[in-house]
PDB file of C-alpha atoms in Angstrom:
ATOM      1  CA  MET A   1      35.837 -21.276 -27.757  1.00 48.00           C
ATOM      2  CA  ASP A   2      32.418 -22.879 -27.778  1.00 55.00           C
ATOM      3  CA  LYS A   3      32.428 -20.899 -24.343  1.00 54.00           C
ATOM      4  CA  MET A   4      32.922 -17.690 -25.762  1.00 54.00           C
ATOM      5  CA  HIS A   5      30.565 -18.463 -28.602  1.00 54.00           C
ATOM      6  CA  ARG A   6      27.613 -18.990 -26.186  1.00 55.00           C
ATOM      7  CA  PHE A   7      28.411 -16.170 -24.384  1.00 50.00           C
ATOM      8  CA  TYR A   8      28.253 -13.625 -27.225  1.00 52.00           C
ATOM      9  CA  CYS A   9      25.187 -15.336 -28.414  1.00 51.00           C
ATOM     10  CA  ILE A  10      23.388 -15.168 -25.011  1.00 53.00           C
ATOM     11  CA  VAL A  11      24.269 -11.595 -24.585  1.00 47.00           C
ATOM     12  CA  LEU A  12      23.092 -11.021 -28.287  1.00 50.00           C
ATOM     13  CA  PHE A  13      19.561 -12.424 -27.169  1.00 52.00           C
ATOM     14  CA  VAL A  14      19.584 -10.557 -24.196  1.00 47.00           C
ATOM     15  CA  LEU A  15      19.902  -7.416 -25.947  1.00 50.00           C
ATOM     16  CA  LEU A  16      17.072  -8.514 -28.984  1.00 52.00           C
ATOM     17  CA  ILE A  17      14.578  -9.488 -25.917  1.00 55.00           C
ATOM     18  CA  ALA A  18      15.350  -5.880 -24.440  1.00 51.00           C
ATOM     19  CA  GLY A  19      15.244  -4.125 -27.474  1.00 52.00           C
ATOM     20  CA  MET A  20      11.676  -5.647 -28.766  1.00 53.00           C
ATOM     21  CA  VAL A  21      10.516  -4.435 -24.938  1.00 47.00           C
ATOM     22  CA  PHE A  22      11.303  -0.806 -25.582  1.00 45.00           C
ATOM     23  CA  ILE A  23      10.162  -0.950 -29.074  1.00 46.00           C
ATOM     24  CA  THR A  24       6.720  -2.065 -27.656  1.00 48.00           C
ATOM     25  CA  GLY A  25       6.580   0.027 -25.038  1.00 49.00           C
ATOM     26  CA  CYS A  26       7.131   2.996 -26.947  1.00 45.00           C
ATOM     27  CA  THR A  27       4.673   2.051 -29.759  1.00 43.00           C
ATOM     28  CA  THR A  28       1.981   1.272 -26.784  1.00 42.00           C
ATOM     29  CA  SER A  29       2.830   4.834 -25.361  1.00 43.00           C
ATOM     30  CA  GLN A  30       2.549   6.500 -28.720  1.00 42.00           C
ATOM     31  CA  ALA A  31      -0.642   4.896 -29.583  1.00 41.00           C
ATOM     32  CA  PRO A  32      -3.859   7.447 -29.419  1.00 39.00           C
ATOM     33  CA  ALA A  33      -6.303   6.719 -26.620  1.00 40.00           C
ATOM     34  CA  GLU A  34      -9.503   4.711 -28.126  1.00 46.00           C
ATOM     35  CA  LYS A  35     -12.434   7.339 -28.518  1.00 52.00           C
ATOM     36  CA  PRO A  36     -15.388   6.463 -26.083  1.00 66.00           C
ATOM     37  CA  ASN A  37     -18.219   5.503 -28.213  1.00 88.00           C
ATOM     38  CA  LEU A  38     -21.657   6.927 -27.845  1.00 96.00           C
ATOM     39  CA  ASN A  39     -24.216   4.673 -29.539  1.00 98.00           C
ATOM     40  CA  LEU A  40     -27.612   6.516 -29.796  1.00 98.00           C
ATOM     41  CA  TYR A  41     -30.935   4.998 -30.480  1.00 99.00           C
ATOM     42  CA  VAL A  42     -33.313   7.699 -32.730  1.00 98.00           C
ATOM     43  CA  ALA A  43     -36.645   7.718 -33.867  1.00 94.00           C
ATOM     44  CA  ALA A  44     -36.614   8.022 -37.243  1.00 91.00           C
ATOM     45  CA  GLY A  45     -39.043  10.915 -37.730  1.00 90.00           C
ATOM     46  CA  MET A  46     -35.901  12.716 -36.027  1.00 95.00           C
ATOM     47  CA  LYS A  47     -33.396  11.981 -38.441  1.00 94.00           C
ATOM     48  CA  LYS A  48     -32.695  15.580 -40.397  1.00 93.00           C
ATOM     49  CA  PRO A  49     -32.269  17.840 -37.072  1.00 95.00           C
ATOM     50  CA  MET A  50     -30.744  15.123 -35.078  1.00 97.00           C
ATOM     51  CA  ASP A  51     -27.543  14.287 -37.841  1.00 97.00           C
ATOM     52  CA  VAL A  52     -26.914  18.617 -37.396  1.00 97.00           C
ATOM     53  CA  ILE A  53     -26.797  18.134 -33.284  1.00 97.00           C
ATOM     54  CA  VAL A  54     -24.693  14.851 -33.347  1.00 97.00           C
ATOM     55  CA  ASP A  55     -22.109  17.027 -36.154  1.00 96.00           C
ATOM     56  CA  LYS A  56     -21.707  19.915 -33.964  1.00 96.00           C
ATOM     57  CA  TYR A  57     -21.534  17.986 -30.961  1.00 96.00           C
ATOM     58  CA  LYS A  58     -18.514  16.034 -33.050  1.00 94.00           C
ATOM     59  CA  ALA A  59     -16.927  18.956 -33.703  1.00 93.00           C
ATOM     60  CA  GLY A  60     -16.395  19.936 -30.041  1.00 89.00           C
ATOM     61  CA  SER A  61     -16.025  16.517 -28.928  1.00 83.00           C
ATOM     62  CA  THR A  62     -13.139  13.526 -28.518  1.00 80.00           C
ATOM     63  CA  GLY A  63     -15.683  11.035 -28.815  1.00 83.00           C
ATOM     64  CA  ASN A  64     -17.546   8.922 -31.625  1.00 91.00           C
ATOM     65  CA  VAL A  65     -21.422   9.180 -31.836  1.00 96.00           C
ATOM     66  CA  THR A  66     -22.829   6.678 -33.650  1.00 96.00           C
ATOM     67  CA  PRO A  67     -26.895   7.157 -34.193  1.00 97.00           C
ATOM     68  CA  ASN A  68     -28.974   4.300 -35.366  1.00 97.00           C
ATOM     69  CA  TYR A  69     -32.660   5.284 -36.621  1.00 97.00           C
ATOM     70  CA  GLY A  70     -35.541   3.307 -36.474  1.00 94.00           C
ATOM     71  CA  PRO A  71     -39.421   3.076 -35.507  1.00 90.00           C
ATOM     72  CA  SER A  72     -39.558   3.996 -31.627  1.00 93.00           C
ATOM     73  CA  GLY A  73     -41.005   0.554 -31.167  1.00 92.00           C
ATOM     74  CA  GLY A  74     -38.307  -1.403 -32.774  1.00 93.00           C
ATOM     75  CA  LEU A  75     -35.696   0.674 -30.735  1.00 97.00           C
ATOM     76  CA  TYR A  76     -37.140   0.017 -27.532  1.00 97.00           C
ATOM     77  CA  THR A  77     -37.511  -3.728 -28.254  1.00 97.00           C
ATOM     78  CA  GLN A  78     -33.361  -3.582 -29.624  1.00 98.00           C
ATOM     79  CA  ILE A  79     -32.867  -2.457 -25.911  1.00 98.00           C
ATOM     80  CA  THR A  80     -35.011  -4.793 -24.021  1.00 98.00           C
ATOM     81  CA  LEU A  81     -32.719  -7.552 -26.181  1.00 97.00           C
ATOM     82  CA  GLY A  82     -30.074  -6.056 -24.775  1.00 96.00           C
ATOM     83  CA  GLN A  83     -28.330  -4.460 -27.384  1.00 96.00           C
ATOM     84  CA  PRO A  84     -25.594  -1.703 -27.011  1.00 96.00           C
ATOM     85  CA  CYS A  85     -27.618   1.653 -26.571  1.00 98.00           C
ATOM     86  CA  ASP A  86     -26.820   4.551 -24.426  1.00 98.00           C
ATOM     87  CA  LEU A  87     -29.112   7.339 -25.054  1.00 99.00           C
ATOM     88  CA  TYR A  88     -32.403   6.508 -26.723  1.00 99.00           C
ATOM     89  CA  TYR A  89     -34.890   9.067 -28.461  1.00 98.00           C
ATOM     90  CA  SER A  90     -38.508   8.151 -28.673  1.00 97.00           C
ATOM     91  CA  ALA A  91     -41.575   9.438 -30.549  1.00 92.00           C
ATOM     92  CA  ASP A  92     -43.862   8.131 -28.016  1.00 92.00           C
ATOM     93  CA  TRP A  93     -43.466   8.769 -24.131  1.00 96.00           C
ATOM     94  CA  MET A  94     -44.924   5.338 -23.503  1.00 94.00           C
ATOM     95  CA  TYR A  95     -41.738   3.631 -24.275  1.00 96.00           C
ATOM     96  CA  ILE A  96     -39.704   5.613 -22.203  1.00 98.00           C
ATOM     97  CA  GLU A  97     -42.013   5.074 -19.139  1.00 97.00           C
ATOM     98  CA  LYS A  98     -42.139   1.078 -19.934  1.00 98.00           C
ATOM     99  CA  LEU A  99     -37.789   1.483 -19.429  1.00 98.00           C
ATOM    100  CA  GLN A 100     -38.355   3.446 -16.793  1.00 98.00           C
ATOM    101  CA  ASN A 101     -40.877   1.096 -15.351  1.00 98.00           C
ATOM    102  CA  GLU A 102     -38.409  -1.885 -16.311  1.00 98.00           C
ATOM    103  CA  GLY A 103     -35.215  -0.025 -14.117  1.00 98.00           C
ATOM    104  CA  ARG A 104     -33.626   0.491 -17.395  1.00 98.00           C
ATOM    105  CA  THR A 105     -32.963   4.057 -17.152  1.00 98.00           C
ATOM    106  CA  SER A 106     -31.066   6.492 -14.734  1.00 98.00           C
ATOM    107  CA  GLU A 107     -32.581   9.469 -16.431  1.00 97.00           C
ATOM    108  CA  VAL A 108     -35.279  10.566 -18.609  1.00 98.00           C
ATOM    109  CA  HIS A 109     -36.624  13.947 -20.248  1.00 96.00           C
ATOM    110  CA  LYS A 110     -40.116  15.012 -21.992  1.00 96.00           C
ATOM    111  CA  PHE A 111     -38.256  16.833 -24.812  1.00 92.00           C
ATOM    112  CA  LEU A 112     -40.067  17.863 -27.591  1.00 96.00           C
ATOM    113  CA  LYS A 113     -44.557  18.196 -28.807  1.00 96.00           C
ATOM    114  CA  ASP A 114     -46.050  17.204 -32.130  1.00 96.00           C
ATOM    115  CA  TYR A 115     -49.232  16.957 -34.336  1.00 97.00           C
ATOM    116  CA  ILE A 116     -50.699  14.530 -36.305  1.00 98.00           C
ATOM    117  CA  VAL A 117     -51.652  16.278 -39.909  1.00 98.00           C
ATOM    118  CA  MET A 118     -52.709  14.633 -43.036  1.00 99.00           C
ATOM    119  CA  VAL A 119     -50.831  15.278 -46.529  1.00 99.00           C
ATOM    120  CA  VAL A 120     -51.907  14.833 -50.056  1.00 99.00           C
ATOM    121  CA  SER A 121     -49.608  14.215 -52.653  1.00 99.00           C
ATOM    122  CA  LYS A 122     -49.832  15.654 -56.329  1.00 98.00           C
ATOM    123  CA  THR A 123     -52.616  12.719 -57.077  1.00 98.00           C
ATOM    124  CA  GLY A 124     -54.727  13.278 -54.221  1.00 98.00           C
ATOM    125  CA  LYS A 125     -55.007  16.627 -54.906  1.00 97.00           C
ATOM    126  CA  SER A 126     -56.023  16.433 -58.221  1.00 97.00           C
ATOM    127  CA  LYS A 127     -58.421  13.919 -56.906  1.00 97.00           C
ATOM    128  CA  GLY A 128     -59.741  16.739 -54.761  1.00 97.00           C
ATOM    129  CA  ILE A 129     -58.910  15.174 -51.665  1.00 98.00           C
ATOM    130  CA  SER A 130     -59.165  17.969 -49.032  1.00 97.00           C
ATOM    131  CA  SER A 131     -60.209  16.264 -45.746  1.00 97.00           C
ATOM    132  CA  PRO A 132     -59.889  12.946 -43.756  1.00 98.00           C
ATOM    133  CA  SER A 133     -64.215  12.380 -45.072  1.00 97.00           C
ATOM    134  CA  ASP A 134     -62.557  12.395 -49.002  1.00 98.00           C
ATOM    135  CA  LEU A 135     -60.381   9.490 -48.032  1.00 98.00           C
ATOM    136  CA  THR A 136     -63.843   6.889 -48.222  1.00 97.00           C
ATOM    137  CA  SER A 137     -64.128   7.796 -51.882  1.00 96.00           C
ATOM    138  CA  LYS A 138     -63.953   4.713 -54.437  1.00 92.00           C
ATOM    139  CA  ASP A 139     -60.347   4.150 -55.501  1.00 93.00           C
ATOM    140  CA  VAL A 140     -58.672   6.632 -53.167  1.00 98.00           C
ATOM    141  CA  VAL A 141     -55.467   5.546 -51.872  1.00 98.00           C
ATOM    142  CA  VAL A 142     -54.204   5.971 -48.290  1.00 99.00           C
ATOM    143  CA  SER A 143     -51.272   5.207 -46.020  1.00 99.00           C
ATOM    144  CA  VAL A 144     -51.271   5.154 -42.125  1.00 98.00           C
ATOM    145  CA  ALA A 145     -47.835   3.961 -40.932  1.00 97.00           C
ATOM    146  CA  ASP A 146     -47.587   0.191 -38.997  1.00 94.00           C
ATOM    147  CA  PRO A 147     -48.804   1.166 -35.185  1.00 90.00           C
ATOM    148  CA  ALA A 148     -45.396  -0.393 -34.297  1.00 83.00           C
ATOM    149  CA  ALA A 149     -44.437   3.333 -35.334  1.00 87.00           C
ATOM    150  CA  PRO A 150     -45.968   5.659 -32.545  1.00 91.00           C
ATOM    151  CA  VAL A 151     -47.267   7.843 -35.877  1.00 95.00           C
ATOM    152  CA  GLY A 152     -49.145   5.338 -36.700  1.00 96.00           C
ATOM    153  CA  ALA A 153     -50.958   4.620 -33.656  1.00 95.00           C
ATOM    154  CA  TYR A 154     -51.464   8.292 -32.917  1.00 96.00           C
ATOM    155  CA  ALA A 155     -53.467   7.928 -36.902  1.00 98.00           C
ATOM    156  CA  GLU A 156     -55.273   5.721 -36.009  1.00 98.00           C
ATOM    157  CA  ASN A 157     -56.432   7.603 -33.162  1.00 98.00           C
ATOM    158  CA  ALA A 158     -57.040  10.308 -35.034  1.00 98.00           C
ATOM    159  CA  LEU A 159     -59.252   8.464 -37.806  1.00 98.00           C
ATOM    160  CA  LYS A 160     -60.910   6.456 -35.172  1.00 98.00           C
ATOM    161  CA  SER A 161     -62.018   9.650 -33.171  1.00 98.00           C
ATOM    162  CA  LEU A 162     -63.837  10.901 -36.646  1.00 98.00           C
ATOM    163  CA  GLY A 163     -65.762   7.107 -36.804  1.00 98.00           C
ATOM    164  CA  LEU A 164     -63.434   6.388 -40.559  1.00 98.00           C
ATOM    165  CA  TRP A 165     -61.441   3.809 -39.319  1.00 98.00           C
ATOM    166  CA  ASP A 166     -63.870   1.176 -39.868  1.00 98.00           C
ATOM    167  CA  GLN A 167     -65.040   2.235 -42.646  1.00 97.00           C
ATOM    168  CA  LEU A 168     -61.611   2.737 -44.270  1.00 98.00           C
ATOM    169  CA  THR A 169     -60.198  -0.336 -43.431  1.00 96.00           C
ATOM    170  CA  ALA A 170     -63.524  -2.512 -44.677  1.00 97.00           C
ATOM    171  CA  MET A 171     -62.995  -0.752 -47.985  1.00 96.00           C
ATOM    172  CA  GLY A 172     -59.435  -1.200 -47.992  1.00 97.00           C
ATOM    173  CA  ASN A 173     -58.526   2.165 -48.862  1.00 98.00           C
ATOM    174  CA  ILE A 174     -55.306   1.560 -46.517  1.00 98.00           C
ATOM    175  CA  LYS A 175     -52.649   0.478 -48.854  1.00 97.00           C
ATOM    176  CA  THR A 176     -49.750   0.574 -47.313  1.00 97.00           C
ATOM    177  CA  ARG A 177     -48.360   0.354 -43.415  1.00 98.00           C
ATOM    178  CA  PRO A 178     -44.783   1.368 -43.927  1.00 97.00           C
ATOM    179  CA  SER A 179     -42.611   0.736 -40.649  1.00 93.00           C
ATOM    180  CA  THR A 180     -41.250   4.580 -40.262  1.00 92.00           C
ATOM    181  CA  VAL A 181     -42.974   8.218 -40.765  1.00 94.00           C
ATOM    182  CA  ASN A 182     -40.173   8.844 -43.372  1.00 94.00           C
ATOM    183  CA  GLN A 183     -40.947   6.127 -45.657  1.00 97.00           C
ATOM    184  CA  LEU A 184     -44.554   7.506 -45.604  1.00 98.00           C
ATOM    185  CA  ALA A 185     -43.499  10.922 -46.301  1.00 98.00           C
ATOM    186  CA  LEU A 186     -41.709   9.562 -48.836  1.00 98.00           C
ATOM    187  CA  MET A 187     -44.421   7.569 -50.764  1.00 99.00           C
ATOM    188  CA  VAL A 188     -46.213  10.597 -50.248  1.00 99.00           C
ATOM    189  CA  GLN A 189     -43.859  13.183 -52.196  1.00 98.00           C
ATOM    190  CA  ASN A 190     -43.062  10.617 -55.098  1.00 98.00           C
ATOM    191  CA  ASP A 191     -46.878  10.083 -55.528  1.00 98.00           C
ATOM    192  CA  GLU A 192     -47.215   6.799 -54.795  1.00 98.00           C
ATOM    193  CA  VAL A 193     -50.193   7.396 -52.746  1.00 99.00           C
ATOM    194  CA  ASP A 194     -53.153   9.957 -52.566  1.00 99.00           C
ATOM    195  CA  ALA A 195     -52.882  10.163 -49.099  1.00 99.00           C
ATOM    196  CA  GLY A 196     -51.125   9.656 -45.454  1.00 99.00           C
ATOM    197  CA  PHE A 197     -50.749  10.867 -41.665  1.00 99.00           C
ATOM    198  CA  VAL A 198     -47.205  11.863 -40.530  1.00 98.00           C
ATOM    199  CA  TYR A 199     -46.389  14.564 -38.122  1.00 95.00           C
ATOM    200  CA  SER A 200     -46.610  18.209 -38.360  1.00 95.00           C
ATOM    201  CA  SER A 201     -42.605  18.371 -38.629  1.00 94.00           C
ATOM    202  CA  THR A 202     -42.115  15.548 -40.950  1.00 94.00           C
ATOM    203  CA  ALA A 203     -44.572  17.301 -43.157  1.00 96.00           C
ATOM    204  CA  ASN A 204     -42.446  20.661 -43.299  1.00 94.00           C
ATOM    205  CA  LEU A 205     -39.177  18.256 -43.352  1.00 92.00           C
ATOM    206  CA  TYR A 206     -40.514  16.898 -46.583  1.00 95.00           C
ATOM    207  CA  GLY A 207     -42.178  19.827 -47.816  1.00 96.00           C
ATOM    208  CA  LEU A 208     -45.498  18.291 -47.748  1.00 98.00           C
ATOM    209  CA  ASP A 209     -49.211  19.720 -49.070  1.00 98.00           C
ATOM    210  CA  VAL A 210     -51.197  19.563 -45.480  1.00 98.00           C
ATOM    211  CA  VAL A 211     -54.768  19.575 -45.687  1.00 98.00           C
ATOM    212  CA  ASP A 212     -55.952  19.135 -42.108  1.00 98.00           C
ATOM    213  CA  LYS A 213     -54.286  19.059 -38.267  1.00 98.00           C
ATOM    214  CA  PHE A 214     -55.512  17.258 -35.629  1.00 98.00           C
ATOM    215  CA  SER A 215     -55.818  17.807 -32.031  1.00 97.00           C
ATOM    216  CA  HIS A 216     -53.878  15.837 -28.993  1.00 97.00           C
ATOM    217  CA  ASP A 217     -57.698  15.169 -28.169  1.00 98.00           C
ATOM    218  CA  GLN A 218     -57.982  13.351 -31.069  1.00 98.00           C
ATOM    219  CA  THR A 219     -54.972  11.485 -31.115  1.00 98.00           C
ATOM    220  CA  GLY A 220     -53.518  11.564 -27.828  1.00 95.00           C
ATOM    221  CA  GLU A 221     -50.273  13.604 -26.205  1.00 94.00           C
ATOM    222  CA  ILE A 222     -47.288  13.032 -28.548  1.00 96.00           C
ATOM    223  CA  VAL A 223     -44.424  13.710 -26.689  1.00 96.00           C
ATOM    224  CA  PHE A 224     -41.174  13.083 -27.320  1.00 96.00           C
ATOM    225  CA  GLY A 225     -38.945  11.801 -24.966  1.00 97.00           C
ATOM    226  CA  ALA A 226     -35.421  10.865 -24.051  1.00 98.00           C
ATOM    227  CA  ALA A 227     -33.850   8.293 -21.538  1.00 98.00           C
ATOM    228  CA  VAL A 228     -30.142   7.761 -20.549  1.00 99.00           C
ATOM    229  CA  ILE A 229     -30.011   3.889 -20.688  1.00 98.00           C
ATOM    230  CA  LYS A 230     -27.967   2.264 -17.414  1.00 97.00           C
ATOM    231  CA  GLY A 231     -25.087   0.397 -17.472  1.00 95.00           C
ATOM    232  CA  GLY A 232     -23.949   2.085 -21.023  1.00 93.00           C
ATOM    233  CA  ASN A 233     -21.756   5.054 -21.332  1.00 96.00           C
ATOM    234  CA  GLU A 234     -23.822   7.383 -19.251  1.00 97.00           C
ATOM    235  CA  ALA A 235     -21.595  10.175 -18.732  1.00 95.00           C
ATOM    236  CA  ALA A 236     -21.700  11.112 -22.211  1.00 96.00           C
ATOM    237  CA  ALA A 237     -25.265  10.245 -22.817  1.00 97.00           C
ATOM    238  CA  LYS A 238     -26.128  12.741 -20.269  1.00 97.00           C
ATOM    239  CA  ASP A 239     -23.568  14.971 -21.578  1.00 96.00           C
ATOM    240  CA  PHE A 240     -25.182  14.784 -25.417  1.00 97.00           C
ATOM    241  CA  LEU A 241     -28.930  14.733 -23.669  1.00 97.00           C
ATOM    242  CA  ALA A 242     -27.795  18.223 -22.503  1.00 96.00           C
ATOM    243  CA  PHE A 243     -26.361  19.217 -26.012  1.00 96.00           C
ATOM    244  CA  SER A 244     -29.447  18.203 -27.298  1.00 96.00           C
ATOM    245  CA  LEU A 245     -31.755  20.268 -25.187  1.00 95.00           C
ATOM    246  CA  GLN A 246     -29.760  23.358 -25.801  1.00 95.00           C
ATOM    247  CA  ASN A 247     -29.986  23.058 -29.404  1.00 96.00           C
ATOM    248  CA  ALA A 248     -33.639  21.984 -29.399  1.00 94.00           C
ATOM    249  CA  GLY A 249     -33.795  24.946 -32.057  1.00 95.00           C
ATOM    250  CA  GLU A 250     -32.811  22.452 -34.557  1.00 96.00           C
ATOM    251  CA  PHE A 251     -36.237  20.576 -33.790  1.00 95.00           C
ATOM    252  CA  THR A 252     -38.466  23.999 -33.597  1.00 93.00           C
ATOM    253  CA  ALA A 253     -37.204  25.119 -36.988  1.00 92.00           C
ATOM    254  CA  TYR A 254     -39.150  21.948 -38.434  1.00 89.00           C
ATOM    255  CA  GLY A 255     -42.253  22.397 -36.123  1.00 89.00           C
ATOM    256  CA  TRP A 256     -41.998  20.850 -33.348  1.00 93.00           C
ATOM    257  CA  GLU A 257     -42.926  22.520 -29.899  1.00 93.00           C
ATOM    258  CA  PRO A 258     -40.626  22.274 -26.854  1.00 91.00           C
ATOM    259  CA  TYR A 259     -42.109  20.707 -24.255  1.00 91.00           C
ATOM    260  CA  ALA A 260     -43.176  22.930 -21.495  1.00 75.00           C
TER     261      ALA A 260
END
């Protein structure tokens, strides 16, 4: 009787294990495959049109796309520190060249052109600010982005070309150095400063009042570029890059110009 009891116990145990294996196998086979993830690093000023492109791309793709927006210099630093990035859009071609020289890219493209403009707030208009020379008046509050953001470096170049940079810094009229062009645009829009310097495309995005526009001779050539980063999801990155180039109209609608 004991032998028979042990026999049945063994048979029951074997059947139980077999059933568990079968169920596990079915569960595994029925589970959907994990969607590949594409990590984008994108200059903050490109956010609005890039969000549209990301949504368009995701509508026709099975993969996940995760955009991370920030100042181009800060994003470049994150890439060099090994943070996960598959495709990088920079507001300064210099950062693309640096990554290329460091052997971190498998493909690069000059994408768009832009210009620096001077914008004024409602208070700035009421103070009669209509040109860069008006910024040297007493009690004028000026915002120039941090030079880690390309827009800040370009704006400094423009003011230096006019011989105004040293005077403005000595007077203390440059009160804020925000880290992104979007932050600066919001400060002008919300009447927190009298005047500031942003991209022409950003002024269009935020509906800001433009009083002056600077040539590339004054600012340096402003080229927005893109780079596929080695070692990441390169196939998906190249596919998305091609898609964004095909949909460049989302950018030109806001004042960017295609890079010819």
